[in-house]
Short mmCIF file of C-alpha atoms and ligand atoms in Angstrom, two decimals:
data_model
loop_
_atom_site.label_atom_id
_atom_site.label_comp_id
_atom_site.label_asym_id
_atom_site.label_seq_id
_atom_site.Cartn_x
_atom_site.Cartn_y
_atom_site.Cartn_z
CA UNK A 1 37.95 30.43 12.26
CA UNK A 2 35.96 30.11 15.53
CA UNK A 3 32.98 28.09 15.52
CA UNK A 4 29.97 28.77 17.81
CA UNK A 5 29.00 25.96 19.72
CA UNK A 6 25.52 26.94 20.46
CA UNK A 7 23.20 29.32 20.30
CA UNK A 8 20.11 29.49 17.64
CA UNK A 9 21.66 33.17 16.18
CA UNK A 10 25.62 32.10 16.51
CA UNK A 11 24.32 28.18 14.61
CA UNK A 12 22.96 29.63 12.21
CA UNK A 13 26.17 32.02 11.76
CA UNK A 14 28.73 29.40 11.39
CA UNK A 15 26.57 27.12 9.45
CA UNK A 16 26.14 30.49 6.85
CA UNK A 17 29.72 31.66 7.42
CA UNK A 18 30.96 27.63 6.38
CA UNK A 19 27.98 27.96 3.71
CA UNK A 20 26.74 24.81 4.98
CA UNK A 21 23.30 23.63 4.26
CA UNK A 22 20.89 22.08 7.03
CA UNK A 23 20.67 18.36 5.59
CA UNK A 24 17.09 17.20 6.55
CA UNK A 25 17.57 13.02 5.09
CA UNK A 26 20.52 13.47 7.80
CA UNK A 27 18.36 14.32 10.43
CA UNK A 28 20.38 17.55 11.07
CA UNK A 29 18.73 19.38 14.17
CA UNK A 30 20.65 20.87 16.02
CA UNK A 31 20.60 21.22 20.03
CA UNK A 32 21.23 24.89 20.28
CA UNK A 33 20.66 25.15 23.78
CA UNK A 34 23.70 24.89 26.25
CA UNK A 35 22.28 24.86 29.28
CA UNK A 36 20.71 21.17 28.05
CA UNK A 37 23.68 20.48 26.23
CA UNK A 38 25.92 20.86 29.74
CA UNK A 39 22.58 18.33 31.11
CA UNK A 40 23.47 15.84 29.04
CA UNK A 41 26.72 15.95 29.15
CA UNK A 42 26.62 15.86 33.01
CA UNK A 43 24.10 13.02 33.08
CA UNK A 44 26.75 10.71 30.98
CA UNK A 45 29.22 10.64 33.87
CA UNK A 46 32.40 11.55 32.14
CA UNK A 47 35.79 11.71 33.73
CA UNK A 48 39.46 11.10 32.72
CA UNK A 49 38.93 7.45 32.44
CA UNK A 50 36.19 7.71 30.28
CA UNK A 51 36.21 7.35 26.70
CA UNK A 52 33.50 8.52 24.85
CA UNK A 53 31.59 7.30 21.48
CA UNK A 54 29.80 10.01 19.51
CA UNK A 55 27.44 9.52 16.53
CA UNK A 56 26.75 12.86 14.82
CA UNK A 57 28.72 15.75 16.02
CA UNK A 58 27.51 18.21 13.53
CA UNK A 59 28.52 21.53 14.34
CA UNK A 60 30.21 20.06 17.58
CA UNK A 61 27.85 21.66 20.26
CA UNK A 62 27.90 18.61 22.06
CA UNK A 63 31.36 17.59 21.14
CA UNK A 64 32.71 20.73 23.33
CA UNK A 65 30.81 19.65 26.50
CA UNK A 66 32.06 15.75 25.74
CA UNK A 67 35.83 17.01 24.99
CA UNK A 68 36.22 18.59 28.15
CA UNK A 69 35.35 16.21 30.45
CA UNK A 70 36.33 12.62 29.24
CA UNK A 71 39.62 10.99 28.13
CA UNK A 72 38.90 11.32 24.89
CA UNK A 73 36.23 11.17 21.83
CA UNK A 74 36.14 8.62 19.13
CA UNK A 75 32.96 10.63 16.45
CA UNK A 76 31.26 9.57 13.59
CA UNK A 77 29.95 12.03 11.20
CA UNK A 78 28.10 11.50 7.77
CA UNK A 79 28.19 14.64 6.28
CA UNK A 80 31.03 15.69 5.20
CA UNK A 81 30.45 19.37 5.05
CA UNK A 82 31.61 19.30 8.90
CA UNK A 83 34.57 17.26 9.02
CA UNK A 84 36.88 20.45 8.27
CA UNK A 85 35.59 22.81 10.36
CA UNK A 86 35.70 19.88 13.24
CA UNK A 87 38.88 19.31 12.44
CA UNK A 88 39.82 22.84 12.96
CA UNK A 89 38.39 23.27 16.24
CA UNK A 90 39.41 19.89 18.12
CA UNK A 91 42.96 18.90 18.52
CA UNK A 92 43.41 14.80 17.61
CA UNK A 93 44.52 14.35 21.02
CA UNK A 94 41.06 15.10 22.50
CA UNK A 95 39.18 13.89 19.54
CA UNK A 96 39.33 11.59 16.96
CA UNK A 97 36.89 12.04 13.55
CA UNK A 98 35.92 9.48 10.99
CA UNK A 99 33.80 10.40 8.35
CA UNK A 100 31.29 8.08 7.77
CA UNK A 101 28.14 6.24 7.86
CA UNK A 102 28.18 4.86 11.54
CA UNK A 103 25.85 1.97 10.58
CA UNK A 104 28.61 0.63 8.19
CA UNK A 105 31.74 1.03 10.85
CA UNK A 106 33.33 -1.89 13.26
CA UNK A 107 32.41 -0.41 16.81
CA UNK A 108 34.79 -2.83 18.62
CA UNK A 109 37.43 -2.60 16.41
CA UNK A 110 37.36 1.07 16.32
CA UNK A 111 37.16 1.64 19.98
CA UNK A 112 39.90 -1.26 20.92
CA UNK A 113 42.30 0.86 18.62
CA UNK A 114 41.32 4.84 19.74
CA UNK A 115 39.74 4.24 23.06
CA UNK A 116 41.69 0.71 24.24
CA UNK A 117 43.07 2.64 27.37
CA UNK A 118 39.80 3.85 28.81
CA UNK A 119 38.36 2.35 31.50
CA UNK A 120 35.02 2.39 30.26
CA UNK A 121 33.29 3.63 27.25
CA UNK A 122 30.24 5.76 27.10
CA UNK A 123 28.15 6.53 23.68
CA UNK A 124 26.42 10.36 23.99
CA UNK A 125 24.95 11.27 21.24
CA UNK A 126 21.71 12.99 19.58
CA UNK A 127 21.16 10.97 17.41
CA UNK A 128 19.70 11.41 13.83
CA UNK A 129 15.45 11.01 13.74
CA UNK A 130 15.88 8.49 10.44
CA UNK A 131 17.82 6.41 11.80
CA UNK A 132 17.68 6.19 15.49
CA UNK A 133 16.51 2.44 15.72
CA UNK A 134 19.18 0.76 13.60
CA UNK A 135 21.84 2.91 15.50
CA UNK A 136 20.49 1.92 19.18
CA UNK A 137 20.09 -1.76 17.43
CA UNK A 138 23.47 -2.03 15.95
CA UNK A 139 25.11 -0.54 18.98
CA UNK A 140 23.20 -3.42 21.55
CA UNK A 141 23.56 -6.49 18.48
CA UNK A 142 27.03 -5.61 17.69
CA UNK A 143 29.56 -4.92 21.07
CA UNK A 144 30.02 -5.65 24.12
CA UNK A 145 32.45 -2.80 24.67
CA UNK A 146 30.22 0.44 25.46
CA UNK A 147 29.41 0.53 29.06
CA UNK A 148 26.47 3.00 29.07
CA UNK A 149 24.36 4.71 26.35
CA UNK A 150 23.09 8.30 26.79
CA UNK A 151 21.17 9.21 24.10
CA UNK A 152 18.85 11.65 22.87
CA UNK A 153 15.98 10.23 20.88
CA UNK A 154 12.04 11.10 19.51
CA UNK A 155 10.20 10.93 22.69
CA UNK A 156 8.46 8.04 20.64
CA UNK A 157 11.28 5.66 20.81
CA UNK A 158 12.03 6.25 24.59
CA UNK A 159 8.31 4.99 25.15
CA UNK A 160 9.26 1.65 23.74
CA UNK A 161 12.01 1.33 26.34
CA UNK A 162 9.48 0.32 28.95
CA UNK A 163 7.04 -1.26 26.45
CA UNK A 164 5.28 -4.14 27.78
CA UNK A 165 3.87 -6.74 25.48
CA UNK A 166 0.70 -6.45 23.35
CA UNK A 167 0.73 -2.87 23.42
CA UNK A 168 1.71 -0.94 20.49
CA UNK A 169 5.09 0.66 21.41
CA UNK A 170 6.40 -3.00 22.18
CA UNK A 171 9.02 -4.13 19.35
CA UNK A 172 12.38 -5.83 18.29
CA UNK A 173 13.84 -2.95 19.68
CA UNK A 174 12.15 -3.16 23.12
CA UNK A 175 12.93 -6.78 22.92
CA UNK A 176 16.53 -6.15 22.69
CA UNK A 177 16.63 -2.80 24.72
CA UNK A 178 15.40 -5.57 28.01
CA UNK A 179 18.02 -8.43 26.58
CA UNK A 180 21.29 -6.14 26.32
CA UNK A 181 20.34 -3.25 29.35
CA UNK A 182 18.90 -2.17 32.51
CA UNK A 183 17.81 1.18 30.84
CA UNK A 184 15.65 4.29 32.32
CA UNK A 185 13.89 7.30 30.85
CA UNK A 186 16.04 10.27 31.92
CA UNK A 187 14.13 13.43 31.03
CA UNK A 188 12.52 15.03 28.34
CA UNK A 189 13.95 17.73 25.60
CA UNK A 190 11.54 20.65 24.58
CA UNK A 191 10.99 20.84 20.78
CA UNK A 192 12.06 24.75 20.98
CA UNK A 193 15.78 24.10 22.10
CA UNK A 194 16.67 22.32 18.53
CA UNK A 195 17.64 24.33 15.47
CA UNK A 196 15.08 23.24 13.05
CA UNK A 197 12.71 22.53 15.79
CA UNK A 198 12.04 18.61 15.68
CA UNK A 199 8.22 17.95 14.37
CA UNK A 200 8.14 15.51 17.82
CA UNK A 201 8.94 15.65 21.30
CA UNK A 202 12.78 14.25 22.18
CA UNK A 203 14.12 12.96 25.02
CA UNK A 204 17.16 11.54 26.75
CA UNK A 205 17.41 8.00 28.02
CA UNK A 206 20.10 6.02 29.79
CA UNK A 207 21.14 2.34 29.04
CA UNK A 208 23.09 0.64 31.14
CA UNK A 209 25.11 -2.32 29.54
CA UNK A 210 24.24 -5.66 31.46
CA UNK A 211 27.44 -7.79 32.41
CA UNK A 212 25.87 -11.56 32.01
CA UNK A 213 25.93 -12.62 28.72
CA UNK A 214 22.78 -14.73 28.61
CA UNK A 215 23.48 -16.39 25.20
CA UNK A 216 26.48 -17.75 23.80
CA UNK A 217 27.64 -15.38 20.73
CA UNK A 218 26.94 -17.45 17.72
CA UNK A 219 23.17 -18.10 19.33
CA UNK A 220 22.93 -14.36 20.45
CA UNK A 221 23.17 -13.52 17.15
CA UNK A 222 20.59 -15.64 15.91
CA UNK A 223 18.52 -14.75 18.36
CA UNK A 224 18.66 -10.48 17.69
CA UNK A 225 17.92 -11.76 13.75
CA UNK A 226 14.96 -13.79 15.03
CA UNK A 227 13.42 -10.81 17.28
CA UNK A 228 13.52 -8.55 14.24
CA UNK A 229 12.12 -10.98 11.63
CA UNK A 230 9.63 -11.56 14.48
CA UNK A 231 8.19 -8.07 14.11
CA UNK A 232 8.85 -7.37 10.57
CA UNK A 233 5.00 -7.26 9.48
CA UNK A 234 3.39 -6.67 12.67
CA UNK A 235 0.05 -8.05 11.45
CA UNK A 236 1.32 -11.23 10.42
CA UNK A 237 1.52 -14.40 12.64
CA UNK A 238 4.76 -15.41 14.56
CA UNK A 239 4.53 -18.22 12.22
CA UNK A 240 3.93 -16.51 8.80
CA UNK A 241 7.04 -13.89 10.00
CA UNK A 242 9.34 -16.97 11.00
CA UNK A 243 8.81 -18.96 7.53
CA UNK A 244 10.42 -16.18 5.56
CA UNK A 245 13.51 -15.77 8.25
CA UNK A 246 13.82 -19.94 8.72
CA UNK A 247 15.19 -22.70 6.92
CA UNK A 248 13.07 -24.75 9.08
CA UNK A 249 9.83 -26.60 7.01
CA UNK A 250 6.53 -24.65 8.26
CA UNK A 251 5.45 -27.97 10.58
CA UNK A 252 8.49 -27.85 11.65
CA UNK A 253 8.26 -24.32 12.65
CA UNK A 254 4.76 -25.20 14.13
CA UNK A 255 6.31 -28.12 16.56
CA UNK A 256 9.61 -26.10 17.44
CA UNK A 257 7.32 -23.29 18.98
CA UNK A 258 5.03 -25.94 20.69
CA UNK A 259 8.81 -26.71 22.36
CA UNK A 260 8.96 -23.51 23.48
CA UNK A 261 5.66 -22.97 24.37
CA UNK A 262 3.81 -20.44 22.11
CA UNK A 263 0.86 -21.21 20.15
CA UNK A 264 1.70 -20.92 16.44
CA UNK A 265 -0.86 -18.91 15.69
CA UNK A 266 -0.24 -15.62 17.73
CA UNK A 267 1.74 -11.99 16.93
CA UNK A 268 5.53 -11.57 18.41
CA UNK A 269 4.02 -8.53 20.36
CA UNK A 270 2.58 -11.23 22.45
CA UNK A 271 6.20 -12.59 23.65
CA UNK A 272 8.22 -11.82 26.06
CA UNK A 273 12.01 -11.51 26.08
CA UNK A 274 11.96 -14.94 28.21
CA UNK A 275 9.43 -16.84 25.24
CA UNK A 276 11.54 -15.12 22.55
CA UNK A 277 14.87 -16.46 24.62
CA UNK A 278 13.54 -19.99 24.96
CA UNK A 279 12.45 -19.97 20.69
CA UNK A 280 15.78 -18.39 19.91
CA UNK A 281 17.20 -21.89 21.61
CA UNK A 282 15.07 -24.73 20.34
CA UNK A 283 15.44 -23.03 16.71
CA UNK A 284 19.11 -22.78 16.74
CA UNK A 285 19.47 -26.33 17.37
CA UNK A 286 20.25 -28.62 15.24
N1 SAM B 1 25.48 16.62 17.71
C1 SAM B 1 24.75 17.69 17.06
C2 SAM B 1 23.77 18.29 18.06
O1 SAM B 1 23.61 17.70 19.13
O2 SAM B 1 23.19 19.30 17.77
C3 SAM B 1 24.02 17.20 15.83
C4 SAM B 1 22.96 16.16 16.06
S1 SAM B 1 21.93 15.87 14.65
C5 SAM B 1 20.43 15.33 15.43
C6 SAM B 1 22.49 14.32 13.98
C7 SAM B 1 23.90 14.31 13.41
O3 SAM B 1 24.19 12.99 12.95
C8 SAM B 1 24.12 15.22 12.21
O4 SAM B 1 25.35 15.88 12.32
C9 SAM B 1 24.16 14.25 11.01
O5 SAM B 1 24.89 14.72 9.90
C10 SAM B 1 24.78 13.02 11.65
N2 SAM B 1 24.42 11.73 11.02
C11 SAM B 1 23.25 11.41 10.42
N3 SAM B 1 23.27 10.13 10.00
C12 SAM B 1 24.48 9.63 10.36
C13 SAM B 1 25.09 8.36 10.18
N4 SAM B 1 24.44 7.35 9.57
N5 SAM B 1 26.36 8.18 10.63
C14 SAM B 1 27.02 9.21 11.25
N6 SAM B 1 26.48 10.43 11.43
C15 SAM B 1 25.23 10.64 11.01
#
């Protein structure tokens, strides 16, 4: 069997031919379009040194232009009407599959065993609409091994990338985006060049992984948790948010952010990552 790589006819083809259904709760569209898929592909810098993280190859579109150019290819795929016909078309020596939820997998250990003799590692991916947040979150919270990101996202989540506080796009994730990367907006994807066409714009964006490691690891830690109960209801206080994540009695709350200088009374969408640095501190001690 040879699988099309792209294409909106030769998709839909293989996808028939492998009767395999278009999963919508996967966030299955497809970027039929290879003259974008070469783009992105050339924008992630790939060489014989590289190794290369992918989240989602699907029908392997991408996977071809990724293959070709870097050491090798560590994917993830969910679904696992794909893994055979994958399987079929890449040899193990260029790529290596696990089926699987990425959100549930150990990133460092995974690369240090099929990518440990790369000299750096790049994630490409398009990633799934549903789940795009947790993936960029997980992949900035959880290693320190990926080098650069190049991802393809709802033009809604790029936004938040250069969010400033107190406007709406700003959130945990723009919080951490600023903590882990020096990142930029790359360019955007046309709705038309995705097989179902995306109800929102998409677009690709770059994240380069920053060196210093501001925070030791156990406080690091803390501190990504903290950001994210920070926001969880964005209408309630700092202080109302931080009594369901912390241990700490509610005056005590109230003086610890005195420490760090915030008034107890205001949103996290009013912090920056610098306030949010200096909380994460004066909470995590003892
Ligand atoms: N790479 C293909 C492309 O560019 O056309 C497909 C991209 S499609 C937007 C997202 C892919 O991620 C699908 O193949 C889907 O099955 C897979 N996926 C969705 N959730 C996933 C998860 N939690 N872990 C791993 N793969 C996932």
């Amino acid at each position: 069997m040879t699988m099309a790589t792209y294409g909106r006819k030769e998709t839909k083809a293989t996808l028939s031919q492998n009767r395999i259904r278009i999963k919508k709760h996967y966030g299955q569209n497809f970027l039929v379009d290879k003259n974008m898929l070469e783009k992105i592909a050339d924008t992630a810098a790939l060489d014989e040194r590289t190794g290369v993280v992918e989240i989602g190859p699907g029908t392997g579109n991408l996977t071809t232009q990724l293959v070709r150019r870097a050491r090798h290819v560590l994917a993830y795929e969910i679904d696992e009407a794909f893994i055979g016909m994958l399987e079929e078309t890449f040899s193990e020596e260029r790529l290596t599959l696990k089926h699987g939820d990425v959100l549930k997998q150990d990133l460092d250990a995974d690369i240090e065993t099929h990518l440990g003799d790369a000299e750096s590692i790049v994630l490409v991916a398009n990633l799934p609409y549903y789940a795009t947040t947790p993936i960029i979150m997980k992949c900035l919270e959880e290693t320190t091994k990926i080098d650069r990101m190049v991802v393809l996202v709802q033009y809604e989540v790029a936004r938040r990338l250069s969010a400033v506080p107190k406007t709406k796009d700003y959130n945990a994730l723009s919080v951490a985006i600023r903590y882990r990367s020096e990142h930029r907006f790359a360019f955007k994807v046309p709705r038309h060049l995705f097989m179902p066409a995306p109800a929102v714009e998409s677009a690709v964006i770059v994240l380069k992984t920053k060196r210093e490691q501001r925070l030791e690891r156990s406080l690091e830690s803390y501190f990504f948790r903290l950001v994210k109960a920070s926001f969880r209801h964005r209408r309630k206080t700092l202080l109302n948010n931080l009594s369901v994540f912390s241990e700490h009695a509610k005056d005590t709350l109230e003086e610890k952010m005195k420490q760090a200088g915030i008034h107890p009374g205001v949103r996290a969408e009013t912090l920056d990552l610098e306030a949010f640095i200096r909380l994460a501190r004066i909470m995590h001690a003892p």
